[in-house]
């Protein structure tokens, strides 16, 4: 029984129909189709939300019509569920909401859950529970406590068709699921090769093997990844840019892995005006070149043991969820041997270049018999222009069902929270347990713009306010524009990107006193945030006795650094605020008792 979607432009956009005309009996097939649609919608935010989960929601009426759809554009923007019920309007009442993943209410505001409850949704079907342990189960519990029937695929009902739909939910958030189950980001090895298995001519020349259409697909892959990584030799040979040039969305960080640091002085990757580059190298390698790179704005990170696993563990801690490997065969072999590659995407062009010394996509893996070959699973074949795109998984997407208990989890299965000393509370990414302490948490604040403009304005997050303040009060129309662009940025990540890149590219737009006032700016914004949201103040007060550390391994000013070498100013300001609140509450307690 084939299932299809008709797309039309009215609010009742599409309708799941069963091609044999049986429109009512096969509930599983209908549920599965809508769940797959929710996963497809979630896919639309890949790259935009990073490093946050991808969420999609479909509202379907009891007659199987789609009344509304939504996907999360970026963290801090309206949840998919709220957008979908808004689109469905009155049709929401009595309808079913299909969610690819349980909403993660990181900050206690229950927006997604409230939207469904208030819209009068009768039933919610969930593809997978939230992969992060501290968020898992709470939205489902909350919905059930409000009298809504909630069905989780694989727990409350199962069948082959539902299992397939559930798989699409696992795939659309594979990077986040990996975060919950392993300590490395989800990595995809991508390459373009000729029909005779070469990734370059014997001279090293490789531009181009695949067609323009295939290369546009590569830009899309880049746009959906947090970072792209190459080895030193690819930089020397190709001088790549590694940007996403398909005209929309996000551009990943570029990472170069080099032991020797024997890299050219002039390279496209050293131009960080559009996007940043991080060079990871062996500790002590070419110190003078490290300084040169730093002067260009390229970050250099040294490793005692430079190998793909250590590097991936480091980027995992830094909050990266997905990495695209676009290296040559030498580094690819090392990455596969270290078991950090999860998926392979190969563009095969109908060309033959020959050459016994021409490089191939994967170097030596030490295998001697064909029986040792690594077999890909869930392989897909697709024609892209003249090329064939073959993709598949080297390691299965972890199946969370055995890992995620269906009821409240007590098992320690979420290694994303490190077993730090209990007296220290680390926070960093907004979806972590104390994620609401992050500047990126989606808590709008009302503050004056600063400078001569005393008007109160709404800033979508502390990060928006902080970044904009770099350019406040500067007599230059471009500085004014920049403040406005940051204020209206659709996510804290976008605000940070504009603020940081403008500071690098146009330092003349930055206010002269920025270094002197930035701590004060941050403090005022934090005070406003914690005073505006009482539940955040309670969380802050609940940490009394613990040291607060922003676990950013790379920001040595606001964060604690990789080995505690950072100044941790964000943690310090939060502790200062906490003690001020404690002081206030003890004074008011004294006043009450003496009254
Ligand atoms: N068609 C395609 O899709 C692609 C083609 N190419 C082509 O491939 C060729 C380059 O291939 P290749 O030499 O394999 O390049 P790689 O991108 O694999 O670079 C290899 C380099 O990576 C660095 N490295 C750092 N750590 C490690 C480690 N643990 N293991 C292995 N390498 C490490 C070293 O740099 P260092 O020497 O600086 O210390 C090493 O020399 C070029 O001709 C290029 O055009 C490249 C990418 C994709
Ligand atoms: N030659 C080759 C690829 N090569 C990869 O693309 C990089 C160049 O990217 P950019 O500078 O951004 O255009 C190069 O260094 C290598 O990693 N990719 C492909 O899809 N098809 C191709 O034929």
mmCIF file of C-alpha atoms and ligand atoms in Angstrom, residues 190-192 199 206-211 214-215 218-219 222 230 234 238-243 245 268 326-327 347, ligand 2:
data_model
loop_
_atom_site.group_PDB
_atom_site.id
_atom_site.type_symbol
_atom_site.label_atom_id
_atom_site.label_comp_id
_atom_site.label_asym_id
_atom_site.label_seq_id
_atom_site.Cartn_x
_atom_site.Cartn_y
_atom_site.Cartn_z
ATOM 1 C CA UNK A 190 32.592 12.757 1.715
ATOM 2 C CA UNK A 191 34.662 12.436 -1.438
ATOM 3 C CA UNK A 192 34.376 12.659 -5.207
ATOM 4 C CA UNK A 199 40.305 11.385 -6.050
ATOM 5 C CA UNK A 206 41.523 17.380 -8.606
ATOM 6 C CA UNK A 207 39.384 20.265 -9.897
ATOM 7 C CA UNK A 208 36.939 18.929 -10.789
ATOM 8 C CA UNK A 209 35.983 15.307 -10.655
ATOM 9 C CA UNK A 210 32.305 15.656 -9.882
ATOM 10 C CA UNK A 211 29.783 17.793 -11.754
ATOM 11 C CA UNK A 214 27.119 17.354 -7.313
ATOM 12 C CA UNK A 215 29.250 20.174 -5.949
ATOM 13 C CA UNK A 218 28.342 19.304 -1.304
ATOM 14 C CA UNK A 219 27.603 22.931 -0.406
ATOM 15 C CA UNK A 222 28.501 21.707 4.354
ATOM 16 C CA UNK A 230 40.721 18.570 5.813
ATOM 17 C CA UNK A 234 44.725 19.014 0.904
ATOM 18 C CA UNK A 238 44.025 22.431 -3.411
ATOM 19 C CA UNK A 239 44.008 25.703 -1.460
ATOM 20 C CA UNK A 240 40.311 25.039 -0.693
ATOM 21 C CA UNK A 241 37.753 27.541 0.587
ATOM 22 C CA UNK A 242 35.383 24.988 2.138
ATOM 23 C CA UNK A 243 32.503 27.441 2.297
ATOM 24 C CA UNK A 245 28.015 28.526 -1.515
ATOM 25 C CA UNK A 268 42.072 30.825 1.274
ATOM 26 C CA UNK A 326 36.586 16.430 3.051
ATOM 27 C CA UNK A 327 40.160 15.258 3.380
ATOM 28 C CA UNK A 347 30.151 11.026 -5.611
HETATM 29 N N1 LIG B 2 37.802 17.678 -6.256
HETATM 30 C C1 LIG B 2 36.548 17.633 -5.763
HETATM 31 C C2 LIG B 2 36.294 17.920 -4.397
HETATM 32 N N2 LIG B 2 37.307 18.232 -3.556
HETATM 33 C C3 LIG B 2 37.117 18.758 -2.206
HETATM 34 O O1 LIG B 2 36.609 20.076 -2.259
HETATM 35 C C4 LIG B 2 37.572 20.995 -1.756
HETATM 36 C C5 LIG B 2 37.510 22.318 -2.504
HETATM 37 O O2 LIG B 2 36.425 23.035 -2.002
HETATM 38 P P1 LIG B 2 36.166 24.575 -2.393
HETATM 39 O O3 LIG B 2 37.493 25.261 -2.425
HETATM 40 O O4 LIG B 2 35.272 25.111 -1.324
HETATM 41 O O5 LIG B 2 35.486 24.564 -3.730
HETATM 42 C C6 LIG B 2 38.877 20.265 -1.934
HETATM 43 O O6 LIG B 2 39.904 20.709 -1.116
HETATM 44 C C7 LIG B 2 38.472 18.868 -1.546
HETATM 45 O O7 LIG B 2 38.315 18.738 -0.150
HETATM 46 N N3 LIG B 2 35.012 17.849 -3.966
HETATM 47 C C8 LIG B 2 33.971 17.564 -4.803
HETATM 48 O O8 LIG B 2 32.821 17.510 -4.376
HETATM 49 N N4 LIG B 2 34.229 17.312 -6.098
HETATM 50 C C9 LIG B 2 35.454 17.323 -6.619
HETATM 51 O O9 LIG B 2 35.590 17.106 -7.812
#
